Tab-separated table of C-alpha atoms in Angstrom:
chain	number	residue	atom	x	y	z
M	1	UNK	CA	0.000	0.000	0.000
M	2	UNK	CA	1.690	3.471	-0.609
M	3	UNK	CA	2.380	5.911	1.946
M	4	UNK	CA	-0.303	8.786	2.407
M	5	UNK	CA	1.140	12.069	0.716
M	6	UNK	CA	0.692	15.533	2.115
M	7	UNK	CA	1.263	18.004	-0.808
M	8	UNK	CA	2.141	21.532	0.871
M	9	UNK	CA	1.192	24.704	-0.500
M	10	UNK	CA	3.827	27.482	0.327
M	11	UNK	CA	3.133	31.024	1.294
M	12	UNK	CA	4.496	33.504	-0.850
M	13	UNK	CA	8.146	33.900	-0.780
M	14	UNK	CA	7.608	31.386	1.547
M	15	UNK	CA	9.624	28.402	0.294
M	16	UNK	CA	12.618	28.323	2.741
M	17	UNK	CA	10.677	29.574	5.594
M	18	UNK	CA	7.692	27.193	5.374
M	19	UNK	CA	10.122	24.152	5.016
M	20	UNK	CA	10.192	23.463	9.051
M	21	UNK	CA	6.056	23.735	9.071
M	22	UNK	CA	5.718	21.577	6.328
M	23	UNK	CA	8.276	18.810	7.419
M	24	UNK	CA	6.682	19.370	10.813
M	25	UNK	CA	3.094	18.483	9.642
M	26	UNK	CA	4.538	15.754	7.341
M	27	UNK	CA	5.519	13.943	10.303
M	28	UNK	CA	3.012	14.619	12.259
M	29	UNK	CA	0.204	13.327	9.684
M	30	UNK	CA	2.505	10.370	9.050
M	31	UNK	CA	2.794	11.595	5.258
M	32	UNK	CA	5.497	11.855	2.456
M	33	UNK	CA	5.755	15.497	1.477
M	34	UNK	CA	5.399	16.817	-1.593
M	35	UNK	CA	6.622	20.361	-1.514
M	36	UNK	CA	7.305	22.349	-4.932
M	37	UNK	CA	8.443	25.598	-5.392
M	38	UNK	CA	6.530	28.893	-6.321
M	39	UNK	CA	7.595	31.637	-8.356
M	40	UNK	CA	8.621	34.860	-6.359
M	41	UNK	CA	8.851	36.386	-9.228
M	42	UNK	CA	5.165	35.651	-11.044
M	43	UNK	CA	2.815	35.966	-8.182
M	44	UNK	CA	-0.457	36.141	-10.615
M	45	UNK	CA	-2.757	33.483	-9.557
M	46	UNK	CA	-2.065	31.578	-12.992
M	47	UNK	CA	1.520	31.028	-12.188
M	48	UNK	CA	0.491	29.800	-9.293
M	49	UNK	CA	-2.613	27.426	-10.384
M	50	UNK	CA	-1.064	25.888	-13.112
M	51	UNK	CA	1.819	23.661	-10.906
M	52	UNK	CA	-0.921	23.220	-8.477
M	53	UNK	CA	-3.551	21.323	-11.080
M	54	UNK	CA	-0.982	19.248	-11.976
M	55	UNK	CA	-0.203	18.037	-8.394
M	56	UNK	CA	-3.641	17.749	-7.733
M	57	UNK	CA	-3.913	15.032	-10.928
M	58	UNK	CA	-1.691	12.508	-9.060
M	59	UNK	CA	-3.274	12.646	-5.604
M	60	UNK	CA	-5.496	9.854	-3.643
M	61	UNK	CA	-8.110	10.001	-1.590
M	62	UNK	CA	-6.177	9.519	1.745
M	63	UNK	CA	-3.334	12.412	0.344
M	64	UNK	CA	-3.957	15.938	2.368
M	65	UNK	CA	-3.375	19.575	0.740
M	66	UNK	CA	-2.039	21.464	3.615
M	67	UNK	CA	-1.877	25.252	1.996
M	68	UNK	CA	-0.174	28.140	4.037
M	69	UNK	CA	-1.136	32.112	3.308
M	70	UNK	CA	-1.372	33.444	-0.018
M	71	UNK	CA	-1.000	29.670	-1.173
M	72	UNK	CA	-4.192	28.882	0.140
M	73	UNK	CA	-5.259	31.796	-1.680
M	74	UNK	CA	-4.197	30.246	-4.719
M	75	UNK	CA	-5.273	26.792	-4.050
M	76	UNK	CA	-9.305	27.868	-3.280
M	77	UNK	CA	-9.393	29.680	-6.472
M	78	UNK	CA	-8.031	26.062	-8.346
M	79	UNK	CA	-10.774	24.674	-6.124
M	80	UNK	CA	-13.706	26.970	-7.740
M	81	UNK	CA	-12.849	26.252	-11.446
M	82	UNK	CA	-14.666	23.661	-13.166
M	83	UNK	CA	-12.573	20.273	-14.165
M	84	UNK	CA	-9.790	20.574	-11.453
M	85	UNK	CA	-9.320	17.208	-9.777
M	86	UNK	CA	-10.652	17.409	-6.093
M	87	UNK	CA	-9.168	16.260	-3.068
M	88	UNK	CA	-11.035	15.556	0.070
M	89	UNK	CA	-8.569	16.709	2.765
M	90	UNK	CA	-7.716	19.960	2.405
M	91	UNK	CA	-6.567	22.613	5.477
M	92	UNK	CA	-6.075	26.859	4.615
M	93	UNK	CA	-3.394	28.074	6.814
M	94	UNK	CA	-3.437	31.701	7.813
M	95	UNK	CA	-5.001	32.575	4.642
M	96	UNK	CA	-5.290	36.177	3.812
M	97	UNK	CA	-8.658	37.686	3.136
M	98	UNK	CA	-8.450	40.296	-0.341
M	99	UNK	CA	-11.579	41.453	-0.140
M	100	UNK	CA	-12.354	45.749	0.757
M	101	UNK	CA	-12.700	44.538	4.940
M	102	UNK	CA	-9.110	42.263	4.367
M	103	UNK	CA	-6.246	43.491	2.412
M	104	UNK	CA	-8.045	44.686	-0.547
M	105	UNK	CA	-6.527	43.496	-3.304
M	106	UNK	CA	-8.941	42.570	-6.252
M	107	UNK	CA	-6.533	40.843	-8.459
M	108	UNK	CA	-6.728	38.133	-5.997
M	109	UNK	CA	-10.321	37.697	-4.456
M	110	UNK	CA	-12.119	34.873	-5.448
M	111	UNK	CA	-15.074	34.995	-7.627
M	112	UNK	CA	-16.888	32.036	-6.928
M	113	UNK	CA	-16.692	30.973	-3.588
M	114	UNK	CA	-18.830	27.462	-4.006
M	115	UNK	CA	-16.718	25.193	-3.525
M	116	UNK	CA	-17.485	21.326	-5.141
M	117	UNK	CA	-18.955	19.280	-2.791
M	118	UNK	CA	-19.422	16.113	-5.089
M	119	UNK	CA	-16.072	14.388	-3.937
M	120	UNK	CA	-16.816	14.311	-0.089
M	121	UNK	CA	-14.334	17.614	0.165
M	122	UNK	CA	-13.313	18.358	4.115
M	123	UNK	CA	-12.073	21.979	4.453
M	124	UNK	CA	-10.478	23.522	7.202
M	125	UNK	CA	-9.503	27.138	7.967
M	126	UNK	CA	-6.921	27.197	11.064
M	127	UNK	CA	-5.162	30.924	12.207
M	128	UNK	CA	-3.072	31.827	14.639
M	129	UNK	CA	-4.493	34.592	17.000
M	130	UNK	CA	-0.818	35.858	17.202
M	131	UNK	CA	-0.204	36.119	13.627
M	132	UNK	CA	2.061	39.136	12.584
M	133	UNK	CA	1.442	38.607	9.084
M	134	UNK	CA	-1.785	37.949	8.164
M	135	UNK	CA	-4.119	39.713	11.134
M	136	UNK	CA	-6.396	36.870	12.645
M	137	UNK	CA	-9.494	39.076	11.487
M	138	UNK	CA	-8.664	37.801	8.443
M	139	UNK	CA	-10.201	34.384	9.478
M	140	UNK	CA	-13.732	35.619	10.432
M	141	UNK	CA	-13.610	37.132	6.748
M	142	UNK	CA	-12.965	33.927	5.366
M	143	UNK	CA	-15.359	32.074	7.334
M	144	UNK	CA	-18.370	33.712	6.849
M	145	UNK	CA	-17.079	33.453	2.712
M	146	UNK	CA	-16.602	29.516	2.786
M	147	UNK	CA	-19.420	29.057	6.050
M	148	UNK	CA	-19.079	24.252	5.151
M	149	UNK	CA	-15.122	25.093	6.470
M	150	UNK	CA	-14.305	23.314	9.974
M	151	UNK	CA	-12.848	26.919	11.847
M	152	UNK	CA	-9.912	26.737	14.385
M	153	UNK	CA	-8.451	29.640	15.725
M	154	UNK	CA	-5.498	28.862	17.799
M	155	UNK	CA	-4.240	31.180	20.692
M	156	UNK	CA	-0.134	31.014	19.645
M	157	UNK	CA	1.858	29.387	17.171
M	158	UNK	CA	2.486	32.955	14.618
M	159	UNK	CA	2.054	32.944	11.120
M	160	UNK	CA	4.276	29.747	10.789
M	161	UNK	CA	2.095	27.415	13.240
M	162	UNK	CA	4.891	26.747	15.709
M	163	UNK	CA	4.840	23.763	17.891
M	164	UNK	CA	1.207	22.980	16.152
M	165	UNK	CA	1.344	20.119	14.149
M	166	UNK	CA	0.390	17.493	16.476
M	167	UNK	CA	-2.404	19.516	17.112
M	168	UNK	CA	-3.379	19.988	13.304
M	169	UNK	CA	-2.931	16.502	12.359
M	170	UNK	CA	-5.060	15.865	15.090
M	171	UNK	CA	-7.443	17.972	13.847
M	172	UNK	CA	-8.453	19.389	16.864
M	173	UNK	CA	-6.855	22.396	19.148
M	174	UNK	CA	-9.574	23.390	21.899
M	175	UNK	CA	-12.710	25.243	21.711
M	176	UNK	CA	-12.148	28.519	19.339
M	177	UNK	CA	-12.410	31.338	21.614
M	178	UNK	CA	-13.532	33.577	18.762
């Protein structure tokens, strides 16, 4: 039987810095990791999506998508467009909000936020209340925009999760204190 993958999404000029999360989580969900590098230099969604449909192709049902700041950005809007393979577990880490009440940038705000639901698709949004990247308001935004997402709002860990993974890959960190 093969091993469960986890393919991990990278923030944006996030590649060296999200390495520890992502090897973090791989262990912790018992999961090879599959971790490919973004452009720094293209950050249009497009240069983004394309690398990410074709890593979504290969993927089983038991795989994860773990996706960290502006690359779960990128990943929802894969998510929206018609024909793009679906995976079933997928977390949003710290994901900016780019609508008027987030960071207002239209280029990136999704247009369709219906998600498919055909494929049994589990979606979770998780922020740190101590983020100093993306503000944790950010995570009401995106909850009341994608209301079938599992919510956990965690009281420390940053923008990079620290010393969360066990808790992730549990899927569970306490009550959200909202």
């Amino acid at each position: 039987m093969p091993q469960r993958r986890l393919f991990f999404i990278h923030g944006a000029g996030g590649y060296v810095e999200d390495g520890p999360l992502a090897d973090s989580l791989s262990a912790a969900f018992g999961a090879c990791l599959d971790m490919p590098r973004f452009s720094d230099d293209d950050m249009s969604i497009e240069a983004w999506a394309r690398p990410i449909r074709q890593h979504l192709v290969g993927l089983g049902a038991d795989d994860l998508v773990v996706a960290h700041s502006f690359g779960a950005t990128v990943l929802l809007h894969v998510l929206t467009a018609d024909g793009v393979p679906e995976p079933r577990n997928v977390v949003l880490l710290a994901m900016p909000n780019w609508g008027p009440e987030g960071w207002d940038v239209p280029q990136y705000v999704l247009a369709d936020h219906s998600l498919p639901s055909h494929g049994g698709l589990t979606l979770s949004l998780h922020h740190c209340i101590d983020d100093d990247v993306v503000p944790v308001e950010h995570l009401d935004l995106n909850t009341a925009l994608l209301p079938a997402a599992t919510v956990q709002r965690h009281p420390m860990g940053g923008h990079q999760f620290d010393g969360l993974a066990d808790v992730l890959a549990r899927g569970r960190g306490g009550p959200d204190p909202g």
